[in-house]
Short mmCIF file of N, CA and C in Angstrom, two decimals:
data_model
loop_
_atom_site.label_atom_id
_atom_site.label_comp_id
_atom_site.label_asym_id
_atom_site.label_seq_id
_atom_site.Cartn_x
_atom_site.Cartn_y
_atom_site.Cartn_z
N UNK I 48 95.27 27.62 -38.96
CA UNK I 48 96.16 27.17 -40.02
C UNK I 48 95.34 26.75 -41.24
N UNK I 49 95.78 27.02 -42.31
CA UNK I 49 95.49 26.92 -43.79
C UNK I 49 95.50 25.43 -44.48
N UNK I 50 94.77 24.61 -43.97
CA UNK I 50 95.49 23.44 -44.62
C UNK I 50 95.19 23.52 -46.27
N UNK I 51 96.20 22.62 -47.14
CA UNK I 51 95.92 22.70 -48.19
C UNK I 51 96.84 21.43 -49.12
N UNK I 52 96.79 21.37 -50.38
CA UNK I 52 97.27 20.44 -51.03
C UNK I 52 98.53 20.71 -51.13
N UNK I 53 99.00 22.42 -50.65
CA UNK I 53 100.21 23.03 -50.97
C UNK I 53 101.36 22.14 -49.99
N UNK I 54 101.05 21.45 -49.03
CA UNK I 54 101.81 20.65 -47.76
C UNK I 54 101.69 19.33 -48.60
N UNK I 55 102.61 18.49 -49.05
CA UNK I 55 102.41 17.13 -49.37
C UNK I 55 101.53 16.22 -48.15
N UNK I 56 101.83 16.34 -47.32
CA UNK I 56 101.15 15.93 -46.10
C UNK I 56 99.69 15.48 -45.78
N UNK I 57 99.16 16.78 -46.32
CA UNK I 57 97.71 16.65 -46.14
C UNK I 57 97.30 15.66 -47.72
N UNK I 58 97.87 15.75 -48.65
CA UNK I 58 97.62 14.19 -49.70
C UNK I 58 97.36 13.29 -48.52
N UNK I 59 98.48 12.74 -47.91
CA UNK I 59 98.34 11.88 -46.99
C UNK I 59 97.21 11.62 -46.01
N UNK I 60 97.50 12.98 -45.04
CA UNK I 60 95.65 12.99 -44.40
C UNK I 60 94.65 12.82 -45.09
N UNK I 61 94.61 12.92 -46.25
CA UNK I 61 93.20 12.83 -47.18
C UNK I 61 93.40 11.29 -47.38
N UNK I 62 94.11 10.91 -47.77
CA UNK I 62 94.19 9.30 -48.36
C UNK I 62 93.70 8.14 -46.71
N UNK I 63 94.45 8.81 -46.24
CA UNK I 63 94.17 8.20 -44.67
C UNK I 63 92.51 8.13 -44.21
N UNK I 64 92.37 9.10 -44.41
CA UNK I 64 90.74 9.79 -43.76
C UNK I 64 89.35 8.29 -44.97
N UNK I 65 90.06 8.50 -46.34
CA UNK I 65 89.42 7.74 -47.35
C UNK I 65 89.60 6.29 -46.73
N UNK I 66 90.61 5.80 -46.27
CA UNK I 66 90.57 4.58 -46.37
C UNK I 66 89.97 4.32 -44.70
N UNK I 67 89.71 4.87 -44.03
CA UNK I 67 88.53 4.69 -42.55
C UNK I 67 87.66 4.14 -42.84
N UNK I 68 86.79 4.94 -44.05
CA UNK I 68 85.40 4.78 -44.83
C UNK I 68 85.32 2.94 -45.23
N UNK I 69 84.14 2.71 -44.70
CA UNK I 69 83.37 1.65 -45.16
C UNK I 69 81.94 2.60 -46.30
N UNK I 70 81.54 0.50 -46.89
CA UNK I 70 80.47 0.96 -47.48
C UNK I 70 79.26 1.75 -46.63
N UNK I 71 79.10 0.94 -45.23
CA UNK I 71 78.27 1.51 -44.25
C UNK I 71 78.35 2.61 -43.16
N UNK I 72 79.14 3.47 -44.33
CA UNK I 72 79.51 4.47 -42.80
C UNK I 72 78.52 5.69 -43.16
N UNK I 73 77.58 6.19 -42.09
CA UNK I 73 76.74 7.11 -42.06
C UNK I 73 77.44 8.25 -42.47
N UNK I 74 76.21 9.25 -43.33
CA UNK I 74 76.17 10.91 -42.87
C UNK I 74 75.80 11.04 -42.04
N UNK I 75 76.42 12.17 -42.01
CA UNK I 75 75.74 13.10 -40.98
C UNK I 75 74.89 14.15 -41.74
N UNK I 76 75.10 14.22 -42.55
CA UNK I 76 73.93 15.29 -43.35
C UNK I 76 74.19 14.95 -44.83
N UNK I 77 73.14 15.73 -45.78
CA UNK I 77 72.90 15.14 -47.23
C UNK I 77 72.50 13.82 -47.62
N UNK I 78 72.81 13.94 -48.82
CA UNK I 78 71.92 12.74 -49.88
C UNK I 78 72.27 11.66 -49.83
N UNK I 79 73.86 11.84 -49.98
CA UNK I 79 74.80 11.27 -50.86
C UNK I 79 75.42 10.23 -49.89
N UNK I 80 75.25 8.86 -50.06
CA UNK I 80 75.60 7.82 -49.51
C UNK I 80 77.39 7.73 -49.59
N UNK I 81 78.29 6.85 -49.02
CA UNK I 81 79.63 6.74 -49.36
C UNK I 81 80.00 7.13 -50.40
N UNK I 82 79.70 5.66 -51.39
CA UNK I 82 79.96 5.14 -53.24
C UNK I 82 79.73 6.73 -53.82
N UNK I 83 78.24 7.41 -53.68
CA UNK I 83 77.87 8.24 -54.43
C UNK I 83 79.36 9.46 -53.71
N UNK I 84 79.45 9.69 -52.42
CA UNK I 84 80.27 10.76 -52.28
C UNK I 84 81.75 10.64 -53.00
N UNK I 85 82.45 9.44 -53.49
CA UNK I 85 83.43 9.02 -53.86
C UNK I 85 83.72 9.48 -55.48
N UNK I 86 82.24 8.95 -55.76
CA UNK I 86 82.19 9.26 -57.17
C UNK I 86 82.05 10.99 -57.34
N UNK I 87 81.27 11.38 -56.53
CA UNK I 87 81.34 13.12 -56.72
C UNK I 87 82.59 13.50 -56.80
N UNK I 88 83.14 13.73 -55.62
CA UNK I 88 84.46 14.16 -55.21
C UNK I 88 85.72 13.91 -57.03
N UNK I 89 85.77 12.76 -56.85
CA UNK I 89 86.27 12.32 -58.14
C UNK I 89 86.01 13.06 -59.27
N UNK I 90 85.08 13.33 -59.31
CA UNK I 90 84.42 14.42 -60.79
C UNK I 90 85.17 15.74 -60.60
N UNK I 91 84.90 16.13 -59.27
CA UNK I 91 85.36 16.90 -59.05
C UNK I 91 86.90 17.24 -59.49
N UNK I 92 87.29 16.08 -58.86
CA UNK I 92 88.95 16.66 -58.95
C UNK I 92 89.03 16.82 -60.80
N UNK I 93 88.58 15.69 -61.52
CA UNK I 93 88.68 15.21 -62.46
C UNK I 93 88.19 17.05 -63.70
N UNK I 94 87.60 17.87 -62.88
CA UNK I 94 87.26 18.91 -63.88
C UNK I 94 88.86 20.08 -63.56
N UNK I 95 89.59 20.05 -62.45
CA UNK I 95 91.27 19.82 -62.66
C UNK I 95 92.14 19.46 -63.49
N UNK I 96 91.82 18.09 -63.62
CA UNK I 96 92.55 17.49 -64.61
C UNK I 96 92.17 17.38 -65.91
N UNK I 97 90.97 18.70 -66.51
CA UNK I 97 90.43 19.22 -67.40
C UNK I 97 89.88 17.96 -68.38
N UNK I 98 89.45 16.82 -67.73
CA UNK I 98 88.62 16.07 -68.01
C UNK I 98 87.40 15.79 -68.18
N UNK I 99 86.75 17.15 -67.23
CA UNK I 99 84.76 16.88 -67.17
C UNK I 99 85.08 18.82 -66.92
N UNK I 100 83.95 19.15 -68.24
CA UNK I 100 84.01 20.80 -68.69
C UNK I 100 82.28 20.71 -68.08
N UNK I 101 82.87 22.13 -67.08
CA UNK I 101 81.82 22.36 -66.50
C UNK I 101 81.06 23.67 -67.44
N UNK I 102 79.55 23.40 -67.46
CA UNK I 102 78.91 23.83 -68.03
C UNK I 102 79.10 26.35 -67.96
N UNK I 103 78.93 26.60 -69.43
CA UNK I 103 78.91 28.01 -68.36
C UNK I 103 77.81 28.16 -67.90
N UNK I 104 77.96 29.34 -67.03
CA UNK I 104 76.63 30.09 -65.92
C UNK I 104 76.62 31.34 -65.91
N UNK I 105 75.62 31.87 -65.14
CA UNK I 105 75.16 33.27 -65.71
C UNK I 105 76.50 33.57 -64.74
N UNK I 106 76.86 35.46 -65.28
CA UNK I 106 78.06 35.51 -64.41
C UNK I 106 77.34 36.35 -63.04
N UNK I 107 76.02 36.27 -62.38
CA UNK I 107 75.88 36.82 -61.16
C UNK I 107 76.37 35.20 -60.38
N UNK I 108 76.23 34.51 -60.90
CA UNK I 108 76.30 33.08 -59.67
C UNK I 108 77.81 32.89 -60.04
N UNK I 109 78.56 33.66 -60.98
CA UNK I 109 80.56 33.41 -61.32
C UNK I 109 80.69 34.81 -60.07
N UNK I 110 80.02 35.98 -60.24
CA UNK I 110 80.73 36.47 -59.08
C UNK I 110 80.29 36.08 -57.89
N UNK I 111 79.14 35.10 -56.95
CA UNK I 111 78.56 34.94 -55.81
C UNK I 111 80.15 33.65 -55.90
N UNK I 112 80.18 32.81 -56.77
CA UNK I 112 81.49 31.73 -56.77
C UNK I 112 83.43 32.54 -56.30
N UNK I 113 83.41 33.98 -57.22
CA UNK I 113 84.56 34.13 -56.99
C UNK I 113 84.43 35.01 -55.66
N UNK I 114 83.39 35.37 -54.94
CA UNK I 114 83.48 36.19 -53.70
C UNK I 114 83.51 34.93 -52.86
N UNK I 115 82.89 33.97 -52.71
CA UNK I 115 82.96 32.47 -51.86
C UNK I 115 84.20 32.31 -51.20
N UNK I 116 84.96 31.95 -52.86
CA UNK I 116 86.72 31.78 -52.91
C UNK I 116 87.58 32.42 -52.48
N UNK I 117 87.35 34.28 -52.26
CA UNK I 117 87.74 34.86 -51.35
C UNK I 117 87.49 34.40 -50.29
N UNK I 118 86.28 34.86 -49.71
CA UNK I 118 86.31 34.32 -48.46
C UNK I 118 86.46 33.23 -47.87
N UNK I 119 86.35 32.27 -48.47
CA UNK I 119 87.15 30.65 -48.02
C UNK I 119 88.76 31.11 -47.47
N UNK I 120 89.26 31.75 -48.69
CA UNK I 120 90.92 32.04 -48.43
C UNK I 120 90.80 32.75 -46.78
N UNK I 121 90.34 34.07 -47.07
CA UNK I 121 90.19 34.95 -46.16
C UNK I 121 90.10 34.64 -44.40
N UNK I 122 88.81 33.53 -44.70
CA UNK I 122 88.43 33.37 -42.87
C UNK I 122 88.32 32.38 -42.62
N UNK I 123 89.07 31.14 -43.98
CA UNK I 123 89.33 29.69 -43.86
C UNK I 123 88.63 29.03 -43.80
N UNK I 124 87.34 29.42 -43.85
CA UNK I 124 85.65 28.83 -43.16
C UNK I 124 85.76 27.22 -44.81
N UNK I 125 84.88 26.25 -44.32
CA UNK I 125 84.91 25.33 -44.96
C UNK I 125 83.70 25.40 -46.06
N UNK I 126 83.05 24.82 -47.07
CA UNK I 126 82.46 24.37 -47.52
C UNK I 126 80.64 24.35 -46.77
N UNK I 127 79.76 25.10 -47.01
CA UNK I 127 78.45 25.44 -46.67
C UNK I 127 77.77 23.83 -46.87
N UNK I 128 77.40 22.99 -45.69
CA UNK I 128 76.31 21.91 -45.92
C UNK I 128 75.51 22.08 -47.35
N UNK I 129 75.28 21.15 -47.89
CA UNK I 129 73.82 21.04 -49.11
C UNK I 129 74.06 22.29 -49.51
N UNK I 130 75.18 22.64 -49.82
CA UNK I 130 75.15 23.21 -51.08
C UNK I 130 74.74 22.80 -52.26
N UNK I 131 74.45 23.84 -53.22
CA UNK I 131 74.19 23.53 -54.70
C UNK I 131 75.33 22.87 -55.52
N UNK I 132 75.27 22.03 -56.89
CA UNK I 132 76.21 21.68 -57.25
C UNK I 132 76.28 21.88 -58.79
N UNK I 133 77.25 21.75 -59.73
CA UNK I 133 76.56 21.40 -61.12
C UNK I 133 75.99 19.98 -61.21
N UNK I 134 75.01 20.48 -62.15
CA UNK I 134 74.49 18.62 -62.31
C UNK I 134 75.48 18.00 -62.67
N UNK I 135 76.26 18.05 -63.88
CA UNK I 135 77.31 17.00 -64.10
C UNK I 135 78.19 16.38 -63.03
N UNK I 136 77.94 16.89 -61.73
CA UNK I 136 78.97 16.26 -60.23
C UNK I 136 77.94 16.07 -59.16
N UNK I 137 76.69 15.80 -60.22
CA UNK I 137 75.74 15.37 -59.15
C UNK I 137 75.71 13.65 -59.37
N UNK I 138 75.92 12.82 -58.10
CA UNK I 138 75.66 11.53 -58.16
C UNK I 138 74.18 10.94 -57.28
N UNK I 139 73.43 10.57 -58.08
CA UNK I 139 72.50 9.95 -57.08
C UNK I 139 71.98 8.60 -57.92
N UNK I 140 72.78 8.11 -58.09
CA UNK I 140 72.65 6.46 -58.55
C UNK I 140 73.93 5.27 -57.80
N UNK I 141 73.45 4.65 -57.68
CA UNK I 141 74.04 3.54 -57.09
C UNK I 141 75.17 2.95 -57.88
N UNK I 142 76.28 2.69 -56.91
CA UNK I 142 77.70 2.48 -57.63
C UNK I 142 78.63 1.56 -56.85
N UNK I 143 79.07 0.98 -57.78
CA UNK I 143 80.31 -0.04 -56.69
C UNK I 143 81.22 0.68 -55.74
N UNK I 144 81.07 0.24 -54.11
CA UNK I 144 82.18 0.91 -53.39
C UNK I 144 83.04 1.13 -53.76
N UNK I 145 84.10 -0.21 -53.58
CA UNK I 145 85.34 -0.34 -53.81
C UNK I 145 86.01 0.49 -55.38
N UNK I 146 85.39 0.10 -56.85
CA UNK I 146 85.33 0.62 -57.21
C UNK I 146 85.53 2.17 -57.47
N UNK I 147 84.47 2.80 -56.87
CA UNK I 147 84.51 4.42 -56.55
C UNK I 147 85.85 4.62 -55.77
N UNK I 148 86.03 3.82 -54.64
CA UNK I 148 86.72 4.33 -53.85
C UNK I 148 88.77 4.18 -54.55
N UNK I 149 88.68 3.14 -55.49
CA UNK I 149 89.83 2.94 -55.84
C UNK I 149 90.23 4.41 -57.03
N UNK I 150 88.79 4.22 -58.05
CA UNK I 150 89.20 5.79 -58.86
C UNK I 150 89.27 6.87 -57.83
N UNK I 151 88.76 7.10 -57.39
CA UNK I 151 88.80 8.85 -56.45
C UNK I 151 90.35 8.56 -55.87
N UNK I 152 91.17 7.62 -55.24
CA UNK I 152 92.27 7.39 -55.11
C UNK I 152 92.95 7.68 -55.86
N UNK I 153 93.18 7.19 -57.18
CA UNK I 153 93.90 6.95 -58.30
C UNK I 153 94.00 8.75 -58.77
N UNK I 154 92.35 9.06 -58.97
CA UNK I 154 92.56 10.71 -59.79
C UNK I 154 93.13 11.65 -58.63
N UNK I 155 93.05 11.25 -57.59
CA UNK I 155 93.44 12.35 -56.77
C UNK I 155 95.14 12.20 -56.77
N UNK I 156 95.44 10.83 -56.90
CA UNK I 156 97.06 10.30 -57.40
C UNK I 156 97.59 11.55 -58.40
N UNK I 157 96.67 11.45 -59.34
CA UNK I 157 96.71 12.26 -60.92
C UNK I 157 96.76 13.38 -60.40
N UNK I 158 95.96 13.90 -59.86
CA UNK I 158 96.02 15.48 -59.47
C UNK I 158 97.25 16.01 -58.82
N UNK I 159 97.92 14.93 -57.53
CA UNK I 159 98.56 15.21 -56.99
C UNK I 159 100.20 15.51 -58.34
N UNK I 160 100.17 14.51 -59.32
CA UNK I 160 100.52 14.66 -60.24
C UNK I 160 100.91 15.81 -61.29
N UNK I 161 99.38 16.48 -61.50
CA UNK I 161 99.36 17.43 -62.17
C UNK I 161 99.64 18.54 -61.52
N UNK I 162 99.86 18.61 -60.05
CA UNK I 162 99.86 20.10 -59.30
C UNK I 162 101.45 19.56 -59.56
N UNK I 163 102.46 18.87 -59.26
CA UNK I 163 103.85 18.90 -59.65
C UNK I 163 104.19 19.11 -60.62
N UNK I 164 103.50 18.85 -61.85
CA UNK I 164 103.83 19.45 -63.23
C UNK I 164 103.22 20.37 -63.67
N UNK I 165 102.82 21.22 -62.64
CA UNK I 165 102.29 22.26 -62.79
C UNK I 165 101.00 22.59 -64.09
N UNK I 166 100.39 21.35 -64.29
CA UNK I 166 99.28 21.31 -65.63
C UNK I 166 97.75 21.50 -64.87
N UNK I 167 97.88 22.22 -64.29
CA UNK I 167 96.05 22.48 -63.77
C UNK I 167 95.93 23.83 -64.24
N UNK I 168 94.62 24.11 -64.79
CA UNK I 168 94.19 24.90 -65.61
C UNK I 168 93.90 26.41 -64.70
N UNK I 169 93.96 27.27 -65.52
CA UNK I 169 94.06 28.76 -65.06
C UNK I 169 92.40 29.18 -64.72
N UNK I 170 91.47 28.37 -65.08
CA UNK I 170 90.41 29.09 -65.03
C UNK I 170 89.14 28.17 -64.40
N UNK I 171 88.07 28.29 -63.74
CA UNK I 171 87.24 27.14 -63.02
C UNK I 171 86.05 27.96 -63.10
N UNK I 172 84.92 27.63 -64.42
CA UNK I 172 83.74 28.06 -64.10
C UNK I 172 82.61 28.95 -63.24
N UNK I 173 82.86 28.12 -61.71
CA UNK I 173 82.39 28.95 -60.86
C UNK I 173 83.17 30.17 -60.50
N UNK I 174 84.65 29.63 -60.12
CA UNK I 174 85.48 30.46 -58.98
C UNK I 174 86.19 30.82 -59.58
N UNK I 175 85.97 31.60 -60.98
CA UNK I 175 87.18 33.01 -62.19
C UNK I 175 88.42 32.24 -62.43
N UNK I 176 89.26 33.07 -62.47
CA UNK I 176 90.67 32.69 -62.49
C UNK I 176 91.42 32.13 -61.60
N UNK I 177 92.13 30.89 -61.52
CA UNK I 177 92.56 30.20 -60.48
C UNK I 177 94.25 30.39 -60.94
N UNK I 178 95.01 30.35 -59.54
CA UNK I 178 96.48 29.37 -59.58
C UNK I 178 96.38 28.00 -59.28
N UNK I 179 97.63 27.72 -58.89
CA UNK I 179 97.77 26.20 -58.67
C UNK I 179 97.17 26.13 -57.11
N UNK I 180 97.65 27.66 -56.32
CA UNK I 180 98.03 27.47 -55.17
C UNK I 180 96.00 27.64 -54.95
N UNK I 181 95.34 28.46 -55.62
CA UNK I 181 93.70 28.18 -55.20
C UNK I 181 93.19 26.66 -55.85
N UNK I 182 94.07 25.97 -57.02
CA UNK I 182 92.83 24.36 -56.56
C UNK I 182 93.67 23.79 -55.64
N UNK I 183 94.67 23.99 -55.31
CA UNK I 183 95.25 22.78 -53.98
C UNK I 183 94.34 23.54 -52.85
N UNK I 184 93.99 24.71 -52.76
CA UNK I 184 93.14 25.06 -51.60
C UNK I 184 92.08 24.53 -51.80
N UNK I 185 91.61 24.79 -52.97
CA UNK I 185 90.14 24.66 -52.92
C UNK I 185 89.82 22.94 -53.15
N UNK I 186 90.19 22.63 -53.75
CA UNK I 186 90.43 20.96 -53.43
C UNK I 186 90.28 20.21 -52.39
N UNK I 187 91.38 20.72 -51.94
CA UNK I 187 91.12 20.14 -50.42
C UNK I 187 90.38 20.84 -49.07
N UNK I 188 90.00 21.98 -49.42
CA UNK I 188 88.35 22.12 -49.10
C UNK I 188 87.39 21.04 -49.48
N UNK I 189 87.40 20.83 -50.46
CA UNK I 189 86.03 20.30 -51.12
C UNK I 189 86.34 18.95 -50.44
N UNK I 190 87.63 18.12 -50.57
CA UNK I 190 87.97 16.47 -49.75
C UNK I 190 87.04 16.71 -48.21
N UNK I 191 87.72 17.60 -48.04
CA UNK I 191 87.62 17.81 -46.35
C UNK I 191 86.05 17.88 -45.61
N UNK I 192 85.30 18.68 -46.75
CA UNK I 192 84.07 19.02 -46.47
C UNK I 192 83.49 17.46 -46.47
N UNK I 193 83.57 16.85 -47.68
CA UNK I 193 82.94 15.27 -48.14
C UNK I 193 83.27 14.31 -46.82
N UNK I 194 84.07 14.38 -46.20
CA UNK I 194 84.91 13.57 -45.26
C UNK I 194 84.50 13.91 -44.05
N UNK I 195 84.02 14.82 -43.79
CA UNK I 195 83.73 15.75 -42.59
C UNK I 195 81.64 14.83 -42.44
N UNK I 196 81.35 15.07 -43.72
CA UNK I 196 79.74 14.78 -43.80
C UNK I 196 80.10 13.17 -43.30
N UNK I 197 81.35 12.41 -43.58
CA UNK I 197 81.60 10.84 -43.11
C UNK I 197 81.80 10.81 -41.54
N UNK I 198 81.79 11.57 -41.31
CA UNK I 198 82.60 11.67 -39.74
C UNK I 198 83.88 11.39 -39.69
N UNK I 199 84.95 11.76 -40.85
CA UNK I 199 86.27 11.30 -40.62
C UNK I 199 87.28 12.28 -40.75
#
């Protein structure tokens, strides 16, 4: 099964899964401590809500991005460990938990927002031309993967 942002539901599983998280809860793999994963994720959604413009790139790494996105759809597979990122959604400085953890709440509120008023943007740097129905996928790929490195 496909989970995705397209089920109101899984908002819920995601919000649920966030609030498990302590400041001290281990990876299991990568850099990126809680605070810092909170704050990523957040950027993330936040280049959705056409707030943080991701830089362009050459287009061999836009088609290695829009063949990914296929195959994410395709064989459902999640999010590759330590992957690469853009710098601008790279966090490696120290940040208030709670804090982090209340915005990444709030924008993902917003997002959930903007996918009902249908205002998320047609196009995403890496992954070509998007619908609504590929960032609620790919979105909650990206939650799931971050959450997954928490053990939750």
């Amino acid at each position: 099964m496909k989970k995705s942002f397209n089920n109101p539901l899984y908002f819920e599983e995601i919000i649920e899964r966030i609030s498990k998280l302590s400041e001290n809860s281990p990876a299991k793999w990568g850099k990126m401590n809680v605070c810092q994963m909170f704050r990523h994720c957040d950027l993330v959604l936040q280049v959705a809500l056409k707030r943080v413009e991701l830089p362009r790139i050459n287009p061999f790494f836009r088609v290695i991005g829009i063949v990914t996105k296929i195959e994410m759809y395709v064989f459902n597979n999640g999010i590759p460990r330590n992957m690469p990122t853009f710098q601008k959604l790279i966090v490696n400085f120290e940040c208030d938990f709670d804090e982090s953890k209340t915005n990444l709440l709030k924008t993902l509120e917003e997002f959930r927002k903007a996918c009902t008023n249908k205002e998320l943007p047609d196009y995403h740097r890496l992954f070509g031309n998007m619908t609504e129905k590929d960032w609620k996928f790919l979105e909650y790929k990206h939650l799931d993967h971050h959450l997954k490195q928490f053990n939750v």
